[in-house]
Structures are given as C-alpha cells and as structure tokens.
C-alpha cells in the first residue's frame, strides 16, 4: 500500500496561524517550527500556550486584524474561527493558500513512516497520551498531537526527531479521513456527533474508511459496532484485536485491584503472557485503554519499560507470541550478536552483560533500545516491528511497576 505524501506548497516559508493559542493548533505549530518554517500567529487571549510559543521565538499578536497576515505565504486557521474574522477575510481576498487545521494535520501525518492514528468515540485522548508517555519516557523521541495536556511532555504535543508520529484522530466532521495512518487504533464506536453523522451506521462507514488507510489495524474486538465496521474494511491490511475476552489477540488477565488507584494485570497475547502492567489512574475502562496502548506499541516498533526486583536477568525473545530464544545475560562473558528475520525486516540484536541493543536494518536511525539496567533493577521489555518481542526479566519478586 503506497502512502500519499501531502506537501506544503513550494515556496512557503512563513506560515501565519489564526487562533495560534488553541490546544489543537499548538502541536502543529511545534512541528512546523521544528521543520524550519517561520511561524507567526494571533489570538484573542493570553494563555500558557501563547507564552510557550513566545518562548520558542514565535511572534504572537493579541487581537485579530487584517494587517496581521502581512508577509505570510500560507494561512493556517482552526475550525473555531468565525467566517467574519478579519484575518480570515483578508486571507481569502489575498489569494494566499488557506489551510484549515485538519488539512495540516493530514499533511503532517503523511510525512512520517510510522504514523499511529488513535480514533474512537471514547478514550482517544487518554490512550494517545499513554502511548506518547511510554515513547517519550523510553527516549524514543516521538512527535505527537494529543487532544489534552500531558504533564510528562508539558503540553498537547511535541516535535520529535524520529519517524514516529502519534496523533489523536477525531471523527468529528470526518476530520480523521484527512489523515494518513500507517497503523490505526480503533477503540470503540458509539452514538456521537449525530448532528453530523445522523445515524451510527454512517459513523461506522467513516471508521471503516479510516481503517482502510492503514496497513495495520488494531481494533476493539469486544465492541460489536467496531467489529462490524472493521469487517467491512476488506483485505489489503493486517488486523489485530484487543479486548476483555481471551478470543482477542491482546487482552488483560489476572487483574488485581490493590487499593486506591492501583491496578495491575498481565498483558496477554494469544494465550501467552507478554508482561505485567501497573496503572495508577482511575476507572477499569483504563485497563482496556492500557491494553490498547501496549498492543499498539507491540505492533509498531516500540518500547515498553518495566522495573523488576531481585537479581539475575534473562532475555526472552518472542516472535508472534512464540519463544524463539532465551539468553542468560548475566552469564555472558563477551557480546552476543545475532539477527532475527521477520516479515522482510532484519533485526540485529546485541546482548552483553548489563546491556542489550536492538536495531532494525531498514531503519537504522531507529534503535529500539540501547541501555543498561541500573542498581534498582530497571530493565526493558522491547516490542519490535511486526510483533517481535524481547522480554528482559529480573529474578526474585517479579514486576514492581511498569508504564505508570
């Protein structure tokens, strides 16, 4: 499946943003600024976002006037901007390229080779934030657009230096159909935005069309409407499911409520345990969101972090849930290097005392992990492309905490 690439018109260097202080606009501003575009903007209210943008060296004007667009090569505006806005009127009269935020998000999603689009009626923001936090804390430097503020990254998104882009794909007015996911995560489908869709069947058709844009789809196999919509997506892509039941590819097992917000469970893949996860956020629905986030990362060349207590470190390498190699890392006297071929991709794994390194030959800039553990026993669980999984386990009492 050939992914279309949407480019900003040639010659555009200066982009002016109407409504630059919006939470949906800010992550795009960060990404465009990081790619070398000159950004200016206007808003009607001072805010923390505006202050952060000024700290980036971006000129932000309070109040919206026609003269504010002077010198710009392209105008970017949010859907919240009224048609009577003087800057929007001036932009239309100028003949400059005029892009709504959804169009820019679509273009940005096409620039990354690992665009992970998270959609669904419920849980989009939480699950997107979980994925971004895991990647960020693992040092994998993702770019992101989130529908809410994530304290870990200090905002609503970020501009990273890798090919990983995680974005919240909103179904409102079919906005997500403007984007280009490589991997689509469909959390659920419910009766929402009926003023636009009119019927849930129409909404389901849009989710089907979104899934058809991706080469891999992970969807909620416990949600009847989602299952029907994905069944209509047809061939030409890989499908995986997550859910509560063991009939799904990924599901939680041995769920424990430890008091307060503490919840722990085993992440299962086709009947085999992958790792344990520890949540400290309210609501059992977030167990399923965490399963979805972890499952998506195992599909998409990503890293999960876990902390284990005790001594001894054993690396177990799985492929589609099947153990293919086991290495006692503490007994190694010299580095051990080998390759794993999987679905056309070569993964080179180098293990040595205190360290493991994983690298994919077709994307050498994306080393999944190269770190040793420290005295408290922190070690990784690595999920590589196409469900190749490395689990590094310390002996003793087992998992203390995971993604958080």
Tab-separated table of C-alpha atoms in Angstrom:
chain	number	residue	atom	x	y	z
A	1	UNK	CA	0.000	0.000	0.000
A	2	UNK	CA	1.580	3.283	-1.139
A	3	UNK	CA	1.117	6.103	1.338
A	4	UNK	CA	0.354	9.509	-0.254
A	5	UNK	CA	2.605	12.374	0.744
A	6	UNK	CA	0.975	15.791	1.092
A	7	UNK	CA	3.401	18.681	0.766
A	8	UNK	CA	3.088	22.300	1.740
A	9	UNK	CA	3.141	24.393	-1.466
A	10	UNK	CA	6.602	25.104	-2.808
A	11	UNK	CA	7.956	28.479	-1.772
A	12	UNK	CA	6.048	28.633	1.501
A	13	UNK	CA	8.371	29.624	4.324
A	14	UNK	CA	6.204	31.862	6.519
A	15	UNK	CA	3.004	30.394	7.993
A	16	UNK	CA	0.579	32.614	9.897
A	17	UNK	CA	-1.781	30.866	12.345
A	18	UNK	CA	-5.175	32.352	13.204
A	19	UNK	CA	-6.048	31.097	16.667
A	20	UNK	CA	-2.483	30.124	17.472
A	21	UNK	CA	-3.261	29.761	21.182
A	22	UNK	CA	-5.587	26.779	20.681
A	23	UNK	CA	-4.634	23.407	22.126
A	24	UNK	CA	-5.185	21.761	18.751
A	25	UNK	CA	-3.038	24.301	16.926
A	26	UNK	CA	-0.076	24.264	19.312
A	27	UNK	CA	1.324	20.797	18.445
A	28	UNK	CA	1.216	21.624	14.728
A	29	UNK	CA	3.000	24.904	15.460
A	30	UNK	CA	5.702	22.946	17.297
A	31	UNK	CA	6.164	20.502	14.418
A	32	UNK	CA	6.184	23.181	11.694
A	33	UNK	CA	8.558	25.372	13.708
A	34	UNK	CA	10.817	22.358	14.245
A	35	UNK	CA	10.937	21.839	10.492
A	36	UNK	CA	12.250	25.334	9.912
A	37	UNK	CA	9.142	27.288	8.962
A	38	UNK	CA	8.775	30.849	10.204
A	39	UNK	CA	5.628	30.933	12.322
A	40	UNK	CA	3.572	33.933	13.395
A	41	UNK	CA	0.080	33.988	14.813
A	42	UNK	CA	-2.709	35.806	16.546
A	43	UNK	CA	-5.218	35.096	19.282
A	44	UNK	CA	-7.709	36.979	21.405
A	45	UNK	CA	-6.476	35.768	24.788
A	46	UNK	CA	-3.188	35.385	26.591
A	47	UNK	CA	-2.580	31.807	27.760
A	48	UNK	CA	0.072	29.338	28.855
A	49	UNK	CA	0.233	28.088	25.266
A	50	UNK	CA	0.848	31.578	23.917
A	51	UNK	CA	3.607	32.068	26.485
A	52	UNK	CA	5.252	28.785	25.442
A	53	UNK	CA	5.070	29.821	21.794
A	54	UNK	CA	6.716	33.149	22.564
A	55	UNK	CA	9.461	31.276	24.419
A	56	UNK	CA	10.042	29.395	21.145
A	57	UNK	CA	10.680	32.756	19.459
A	58	UNK	CA	7.284	32.900	17.730
A	59	UNK	CA	5.663	36.304	17.322
A	60	UNK	CA	2.106	36.192	18.680
A	61	UNK	CA	-0.209	39.196	18.340
A	62	UNK	CA	-3.166	39.795	20.631
A	63	UNK	CA	-6.261	40.723	18.659
A	64	UNK	CA	-7.054	39.709	15.103
A	65	UNK	CA	-6.669	42.300	12.362
A	66	UNK	CA	-6.234	42.071	8.607
A	67	UNK	CA	-2.717	43.518	8.724
A	68	UNK	CA	-1.517	40.620	10.903
A	69	UNK	CA	-1.246	38.308	7.883
A	70	UNK	CA	1.176	40.630	6.082
A	71	UNK	CA	4.287	38.785	4.856
A	72	UNK	CA	2.808	35.294	5.248
A	73	UNK	CA	2.991	32.684	2.465
A	74	UNK	CA	0.235	30.428	3.892
A	75	UNK	CA	-2.571	30.956	6.384
A	76	UNK	CA	-3.441	28.210	8.880
A	77	UNK	CA	-6.656	28.517	10.877
A	78	UNK	CA	-8.712	26.420	13.255
A	79	UNK	CA	-12.304	25.317	12.748
A	80	UNK	CA	-13.308	27.548	15.663
A	81	UNK	CA	-12.523	30.696	13.658
A	82	UNK	CA	-15.658	32.562	12.553
A	83	UNK	CA	-16.172	33.425	8.884
A	84	UNK	CA	-16.373	37.090	9.938
A	85	UNK	CA	-12.831	37.014	11.367
A	86	UNK	CA	-10.932	39.920	9.742
A	87	UNK	CA	-7.764	37.878	9.219
A	88	UNK	CA	-9.703	35.062	7.573
A	89	UNK	CA	-11.489	37.558	5.298
A	90	UNK	CA	-8.167	39.188	4.378
A	91	UNK	CA	-6.623	35.781	3.683
A	92	UNK	CA	-9.447	34.824	1.306
A	93	UNK	CA	-9.119	38.130	-0.517
A	94	UNK	CA	-5.317	37.819	-0.773
A	95	UNK	CA	-5.374	34.568	-2.715
A	96	UNK	CA	-2.840	33.031	-0.321
A	97	UNK	CA	-3.056	29.286	0.343
A	98	UNK	CA	-5.582	28.875	3.150
A	99	UNK	CA	-5.422	25.642	5.155
A	100	UNK	CA	-7.758	24.561	7.947
A	101	UNK	CA	-6.077	22.757	10.866
A	102	UNK	CA	-7.449	19.358	9.787
A	103	UNK	CA	-5.781	19.681	6.387
A	104	UNK	CA	-2.441	20.494	8.006
A	105	UNK	CA	-2.767	17.554	10.415
A	106	UNK	CA	-3.406	15.333	7.400
A	107	UNK	CA	-0.313	16.632	5.647
A	108	UNK	CA	1.840	16.221	8.763
A	109	UNK	CA	0.654	12.633	9.232
A	110	UNK	CA	1.809	11.847	5.707
A	111	UNK	CA	5.387	12.948	6.431
A	112	UNK	CA	6.097	10.130	8.917
A	113	UNK	CA	6.675	6.478	8.093
A	114	UNK	CA	5.277	5.358	11.483
A	115	UNK	CA	2.104	7.419	11.890
A	116	UNK	CA	-0.026	5.912	14.651
A	117	UNK	CA	-3.620	7.210	14.487
A	118	UNK	CA	-5.838	6.699	17.553
A	119	UNK	CA	-9.581	7.009	16.998
A	120	UNK	CA	-12.798	6.065	18.791
A	121	UNK	CA	-15.783	7.633	20.493
A	122	UNK	CA	-14.357	7.181	23.993
A	123	UNK	CA	-10.794	7.143	25.308
A	124	UNK	CA	-8.891	8.760	22.409
A	125	UNK	CA	-7.114	11.384	24.472
A	126	UNK	CA	-6.224	9.048	27.351
A	127	UNK	CA	-4.913	6.283	25.101
A	128	UNK	CA	-2.990	8.673	22.843
A	129	UNK	CA	-1.399	10.201	25.945
A	130	UNK	CA	-0.455	6.752	27.276
A	131	UNK	CA	1.294	5.887	24.009
A	132	UNK	CA	3.151	9.204	23.870
A	133	UNK	CA	4.239	8.961	27.505
A	134	UNK	CA	5.624	5.462	27.015
A	135	UNK	CA	7.565	6.507	23.930
A	136	UNK	CA	8.826	9.718	25.470
A	137	UNK	CA	9.968	8.101	28.721
A	138	UNK	CA	11.669	5.368	26.709
A	139	UNK	CA	13.756	8.012	24.924
A	140	UNK	CA	12.201	7.234	21.534
A	141	UNK	CA	11.523	10.915	20.762
A	142	UNK	CA	8.077	10.798	19.101
A	143	UNK	CA	6.198	13.654	17.501
A	144	UNK	CA	2.655	13.896	18.801
A	145	UNK	CA	-0.701	15.639	18.629
A	146	UNK	CA	-2.907	14.980	21.677
A	147	UNK	CA	-6.390	16.297	22.474
A	148	UNK	CA	-5.423	17.051	26.073
A	149	UNK	CA	-2.446	18.230	28.089
A	150	UNK	CA	0.108	15.587	29.044
A	151	UNK	CA	2.158	16.683	32.036
A	152	UNK	CA	5.114	14.484	31.067
A	153	UNK	CA	5.766	16.489	27.890
A	154	UNK	CA	4.444	19.783	29.237
A	155	UNK	CA	1.776	20.293	26.615
A	156	UNK	CA	-0.566	18.940	23.975
A	157	UNK	CA	2.064	17.500	21.666
A	158	UNK	CA	5.668	17.756	20.630
A	159	UNK	CA	8.053	17.756	17.699
A	160	UNK	CA	10.443	14.803	17.774
A	161	UNK	CA	13.342	13.823	15.538
A	162	UNK	CA	12.239	10.284	14.627
A	163	UNK	CA	9.735	8.844	12.158
A	164	UNK	CA	7.255	8.062	14.956
A	165	UNK	CA	4.155	10.255	14.970
A	166	UNK	CA	1.289	9.584	17.369
A	167	UNK	CA	-1.895	11.548	16.852
A	168	UNK	CA	-5.436	11.680	18.112
A	169	UNK	CA	-7.673	11.102	15.096
A	170	UNK	CA	-11.018	12.801	15.718
A	171	UNK	CA	-14.083	11.554	13.874
A	172	UNK	CA	-15.998	14.863	14.185
A	173	UNK	CA	-16.981	16.009	10.699
A	174	UNK	CA	-14.790	13.176	9.358
A	175	UNK	CA	-11.630	15.078	10.288
A	176	UNK	CA	-9.719	11.809	10.647
A	177	UNK	CA	-10.325	10.959	6.996
A	178	UNK	CA	-7.915	13.756	6.071
A	179	UNK	CA	-5.078	11.938	7.845
A	180	UNK	CA	-2.781	9.120	6.747
A	181	UNK	CA	-2.207	6.486	9.439
A	182	UNK	CA	0.256	3.661	8.927
A	183	UNK	CA	-1.223	1.912	11.944
A	184	UNK	CA	-4.812	2.622	13.020
A	185	UNK	CA	-6.098	2.021	16.532
A	186	UNK	CA	-9.914	1.898	16.768
A	187	UNK	CA	-11.016	1.989	20.402
A	188	UNK	CA	-14.812	1.841	20.050
A	189	UNK	CA	-17.758	3.265	18.111
A	190	UNK	CA	-20.810	4.808	19.775
A	191	UNK	CA	-23.654	7.221	19.024
A	192	UNK	CA	-21.835	10.562	18.995
A	193	UNK	CA	-21.806	13.585	16.693
A	194	UNK	CA	-25.186	12.507	15.357
A	195	UNK	CA	-25.822	16.093	14.210
A	196	UNK	CA	-23.211	15.276	11.545
A	197	UNK	CA	-23.486	11.511	11.016
A	198	UNK	CA	-27.299	11.285	11.570
A	199	UNK	CA	-27.040	7.506	12.095
A	200	UNK	CA	-24.495	5.259	13.792
A	201	UNK	CA	-24.274	3.281	10.546
A	202	UNK	CA	-22.909	6.385	8.810
A	203	UNK	CA	-20.356	6.800	11.600
A	204	UNK	CA	-19.325	3.165	11.191
A	205	UNK	CA	-18.740	3.738	7.456
A	206	UNK	CA	-16.346	6.569	8.298
A	207	UNK	CA	-14.420	4.357	10.718
A	208	UNK	CA	-14.223	1.701	8.002
A	209	UNK	CA	-12.763	4.270	5.612
A	210	UNK	CA	-10.222	5.374	8.238
A	211	UNK	CA	-9.115	1.770	8.773
A	212	UNK	CA	-8.690	1.294	5.028
A	213	UNK	CA	-5.988	3.988	5.042
A	214	UNK	CA	-3.685	1.903	7.276
A	215	UNK	CA	-1.536	-1.143	6.568
A	216	UNK	CA	-2.220	-2.466	10.080
A	217	UNK	CA	-5.400	-2.076	12.145
A	218	UNK	CA	-5.754	-2.811	15.841
A	219	UNK	CA	-9.377	-2.683	16.988
A	220	UNK	CA	-11.613	-3.438	19.941
A	221	UNK	CA	-12.819	-6.984	19.431
A	222	UNK	CA	-15.144	-6.644	22.426
A	223	UNK	CA	-17.161	-3.842	20.795
A	224	UNK	CA	-19.861	-5.043	18.401
A	225	UNK	CA	-20.089	-1.875	16.289
A	226	UNK	CA	-16.321	-1.713	15.905
A	227	UNK	CA	-16.182	-5.347	14.813
A	228	UNK	CA	-18.844	-4.742	12.161
A	229	UNK	CA	-17.087	-1.644	10.854
A	230	UNK	CA	-13.733	-3.405	10.643
A	231	UNK	CA	-15.231	-6.444	8.919
A	232	UNK	CA	-16.286	-4.083	6.142
A	233	UNK	CA	-12.720	-2.781	5.664
A	234	UNK	CA	-11.804	-5.715	3.461
A	235	UNK	CA	-8.406	-7.151	2.575
A	236	UNK	CA	-5.080	-5.470	1.938
A	237	UNK	CA	-4.114	-4.863	5.562
A	238	UNK	CA	-3.366	-6.761	8.757
A	239	UNK	CA	-5.953	-6.886	11.541
A	240	UNK	CA	-5.359	-7.495	15.246
A	241	UNK	CA	-7.824	-7.280	18.114
A	242	UNK	CA	-7.715	-6.268	21.743
A	243	UNK	CA	-10.457	-6.597	24.322
A	244	UNK	CA	-11.607	-8.168	27.551
A	245	UNK	CA	-12.051	-11.708	26.283
A	246	UNK	CA	-9.465	-14.379	25.539
A	247	UNK	CA	-10.817	-14.570	21.982
A	248	UNK	CA	-8.931	-11.339	21.239
A	249	UNK	CA	-5.257	-11.241	20.248
A	250	UNK	CA	-4.418	-8.960	23.199
A	251	UNK	CA	-6.320	-8.997	26.495
A	252	UNK	CA	-5.753	-8.480	30.236
A	253	UNK	CA	-5.528	-11.374	32.689
A	254	UNK	CA	-5.137	-11.688	36.453
A	255	UNK	CA	-6.495	-8.181	37.098
A	256	UNK	CA	-5.763	-7.053	40.662
A	257	UNK	CA	-7.210	-4.014	42.441
A	258	UNK	CA	-4.662	-3.176	45.104
A	259	UNK	CA	-6.450	-0.270	46.743
A	260	UNK	CA	-6.855	3.334	45.725
A	261	UNK	CA	-5.917	3.817	42.074
A	262	UNK	CA	-3.573	0.801	41.976
A	263	UNK	CA	-4.421	-1.792	39.320
A	264	UNK	CA	-2.115	-4.498	37.980
A	265	UNK	CA	-2.683	-7.044	35.274
A	266	UNK	CA	-0.892	-9.354	32.873
A	267	UNK	CA	-0.868	-8.351	29.209
A	268	UNK	CA	-1.647	-11.461	27.193
A	269	UNK	CA	-1.069	-12.178	23.502
A	270	UNK	CA	-2.854	-15.200	22.046
A	271	UNK	CA	-2.813	-17.106	25.301
A	272	UNK	CA	0.766	-16.242	26.283
A	273	UNK	CA	1.829	-13.600	28.843
A	274	UNK	CA	3.906	-10.726	27.439
A	275	UNK	CA	4.444	-8.606	30.545
A	276	UNK	CA	2.680	-7.089	33.535
A	277	UNK	CA	1.368	-3.541	33.626
A	278	UNK	CA	0.768	-1.326	36.625
A	279	UNK	CA	-1.773	1.502	36.345
A	280	UNK	CA	-2.354	4.346	38.763
A	281	UNK	CA	-5.283	6.065	37.070
A	282	UNK	CA	-8.984	5.712	37.951
A	283	UNK	CA	-11.542	3.566	36.157
A	284	UNK	CA	-11.471	-0.026	34.973
A	285	UNK	CA	-12.074	1.238	31.436
A	286	UNK	CA	-8.482	2.476	31.530
A	287	UNK	CA	-7.302	-1.127	31.849
A	288	UNK	CA	-8.609	-1.669	28.328
A	289	UNK	CA	-7.098	1.637	27.174
A	290	UNK	CA	-3.739	0.467	28.541
A	291	UNK	CA	-4.113	-2.891	26.766
A	292	UNK	CA	-4.798	-0.977	23.537
A	293	UNK	CA	-1.768	1.279	24.026
A	294	UNK	CA	0.583	-1.590	24.828
A	295	UNK	CA	-0.779	-3.675	21.976
A	296	UNK	CA	-0.356	-0.818	19.510
A	297	UNK	CA	3.252	-0.389	20.574
A	298	UNK	CA	3.963	-4.072	20.116
A	299	UNK	CA	2.666	-3.730	16.553
A	300	UNK	CA	4.692	-0.641	15.784
A	301	UNK	CA	8.399	-0.974	16.613
A	302	UNK	CA	8.165	0.485	20.078
A	303	UNK	CA	9.476	0.048	23.623
A	304	UNK	CA	7.737	-0.683	26.906
A	305	UNK	CA	9.518	-0.074	30.194
A	306	UNK	CA	9.221	-2.222	33.274
A	307	UNK	CA	11.008	-2.384	36.622
A	308	UNK	CA	11.874	-5.730	38.092
A	309	UNK	CA	13.293	-6.554	41.510
A	310	UNK	CA	15.768	-9.238	42.515
A	311	UNK	CA	18.912	-10.467	40.829
A	312	UNK	CA	19.592	-12.266	37.597
A	313	UNK	CA	18.484	-11.073	34.153
A	314	UNK	CA	17.044	-13.327	31.481
A	315	UNK	CA	16.267	-12.117	27.956
A	316	UNK	CA	13.447	-13.971	26.231
A	317	UNK	CA	12.797	-13.266	22.566
A	318	UNK	CA	9.331	-13.927	21.211
A	319	UNK	CA	8.014	-13.879	17.662
A	320	UNK	CA	4.208	-13.767	17.308
A	321	UNK	CA	3.956	-14.926	20.907
A	322	UNK	CA	6.310	-17.896	20.406
A	323	UNK	CA	9.548	-18.077	22.405
A	324	UNK	CA	12.401	-18.378	19.878
A	325	UNK	CA	15.463	-17.671	22.035
A	326	UNK	CA	16.423	-17.301	25.692
A	327	UNK	CA	19.656	-15.682	26.900
A	328	UNK	CA	21.095	-15.576	30.410
A	329	UNK	CA	22.533	-12.051	30.242
A	330	UNK	CA	24.465	-12.344	33.489
A	331	UNK	CA	26.427	-15.358	32.262
A	332	UNK	CA	27.722	-13.688	29.078
A	333	UNK	CA	31.492	-13.209	29.023
A	334	UNK	CA	31.502	-11.460	25.626
A	335	UNK	CA	28.932	-9.686	23.432
A	336	UNK	CA	26.489	-11.957	21.625
A	337	UNK	CA	25.141	-10.685	18.286
A	338	UNK	CA	22.542	-12.370	16.103
A	339	UNK	CA	19.769	-11.422	13.698
A	340	UNK	CA	16.085	-12.220	13.565
A	341	UNK	CA	14.383	-12.117	10.167
A	342	UNK	CA	10.684	-11.348	10.374
A	343	UNK	CA	8.257	-10.314	7.616
A	344	UNK	CA	11.038	-8.942	5.432
A	345	UNK	CA	12.726	-6.956	8.196
A	346	UNK	CA	16.114	-7.781	9.690
A	347	UNK	CA	16.518	-7.041	13.396
A	348	UNK	CA	20.058	-7.166	14.782
A	349	UNK	CA	20.233	-7.945	18.499
A	350	UNK	CA	23.412	-7.490	20.511
A	351	UNK	CA	23.409	-8.715	24.113
A	352	UNK	CA	26.199	-8.304	26.632
A	353	UNK	CA	26.432	-8.129	30.410
A	354	UNK	CA	24.346	-5.194	31.579
A	355	UNK	CA	23.191	-4.086	28.137
A	356	UNK	CA	21.077	-5.062	25.157
A	357	UNK	CA	20.835	-3.289	21.817
A	358	UNK	CA	18.257	-3.841	19.111
A	359	UNK	CA	18.467	-2.309	15.651
A	360	UNK	CA	16.405	-2.693	12.510
A	361	UNK	CA	18.427	-2.735	9.287
A	362	UNK	CA	15.833	-0.943	7.161
A	363	UNK	CA	15.568	1.984	9.590
A	364	UNK	CA	19.000	2.291	11.217
A	365	UNK	CA	18.095	5.618	12.813
A	366	UNK	CA	15.517	3.825	14.956
A	367	UNK	CA	17.413	1.847	17.549
A	368	UNK	CA	14.685	0.442	19.774
A	369	UNK	CA	16.777	0.223	22.919
A	370	UNK	CA	20.403	0.672	23.885
A	371	UNK	CA	20.575	0.929	27.620
A	372	UNK	CA	21.780	-0.979	30.628
A	373	UNK	CA	19.916	-1.501	33.851
A	374	UNK	CA	20.778	0.359	36.980
A	375	UNK	CA	21.060	-0.680	40.583
A	376	UNK	CA	17.313	-0.750	41.271
A	377	UNK	CA	16.889	-3.380	38.570
A	378	UNK	CA	15.199	-1.267	35.894
A	379	UNK	CA	15.169	-3.237	32.637
A	380	UNK	CA	13.120	-3.033	29.435
A	381	UNK	CA	10.529	-5.060	27.664
A	382	UNK	CA	11.079	-4.331	23.982
A	383	UNK	CA	8.403	-4.692	21.329
A	384	UNK	CA	9.891	-4.661	17.848
A	385	UNK	CA	8.295	-4.365	14.396
A	386	UNK	CA	5.660	-6.913	13.470
A	387	UNK	CA	5.185	-8.301	16.973
A	388	UNK	CA	8.748	-9.390	17.650
A	389	UNK	CA	9.031	-9.105	21.434
A	390	UNK	CA	12.019	-9.180	23.756
A	391	UNK	CA	11.289	-9.606	27.446
A	392	UNK	CA	14.123	-8.976	29.885
A	393	UNK	CA	13.256	-10.313	33.316
A	394	UNK	CA	14.987	-9.966	36.621
A	395	UNK	CA	14.791	-12.819	39.092
A	396	UNK	CA	13.203	-12.630	42.506
A	397	UNK	CA	9.894	-10.965	43.253
A	398	UNK	CA	8.909	-10.056	39.679
A	399	UNK	CA	7.446	-6.822	38.394
A	400	UNK	CA	7.356	-3.821	40.728
A	401	UNK	CA	5.954	-1.223	38.331
A	402	UNK	CA	5.619	-0.542	34.642
A	403	UNK	CA	4.477	2.250	32.388
A	404	UNK	CA	2.645	4.171	35.121
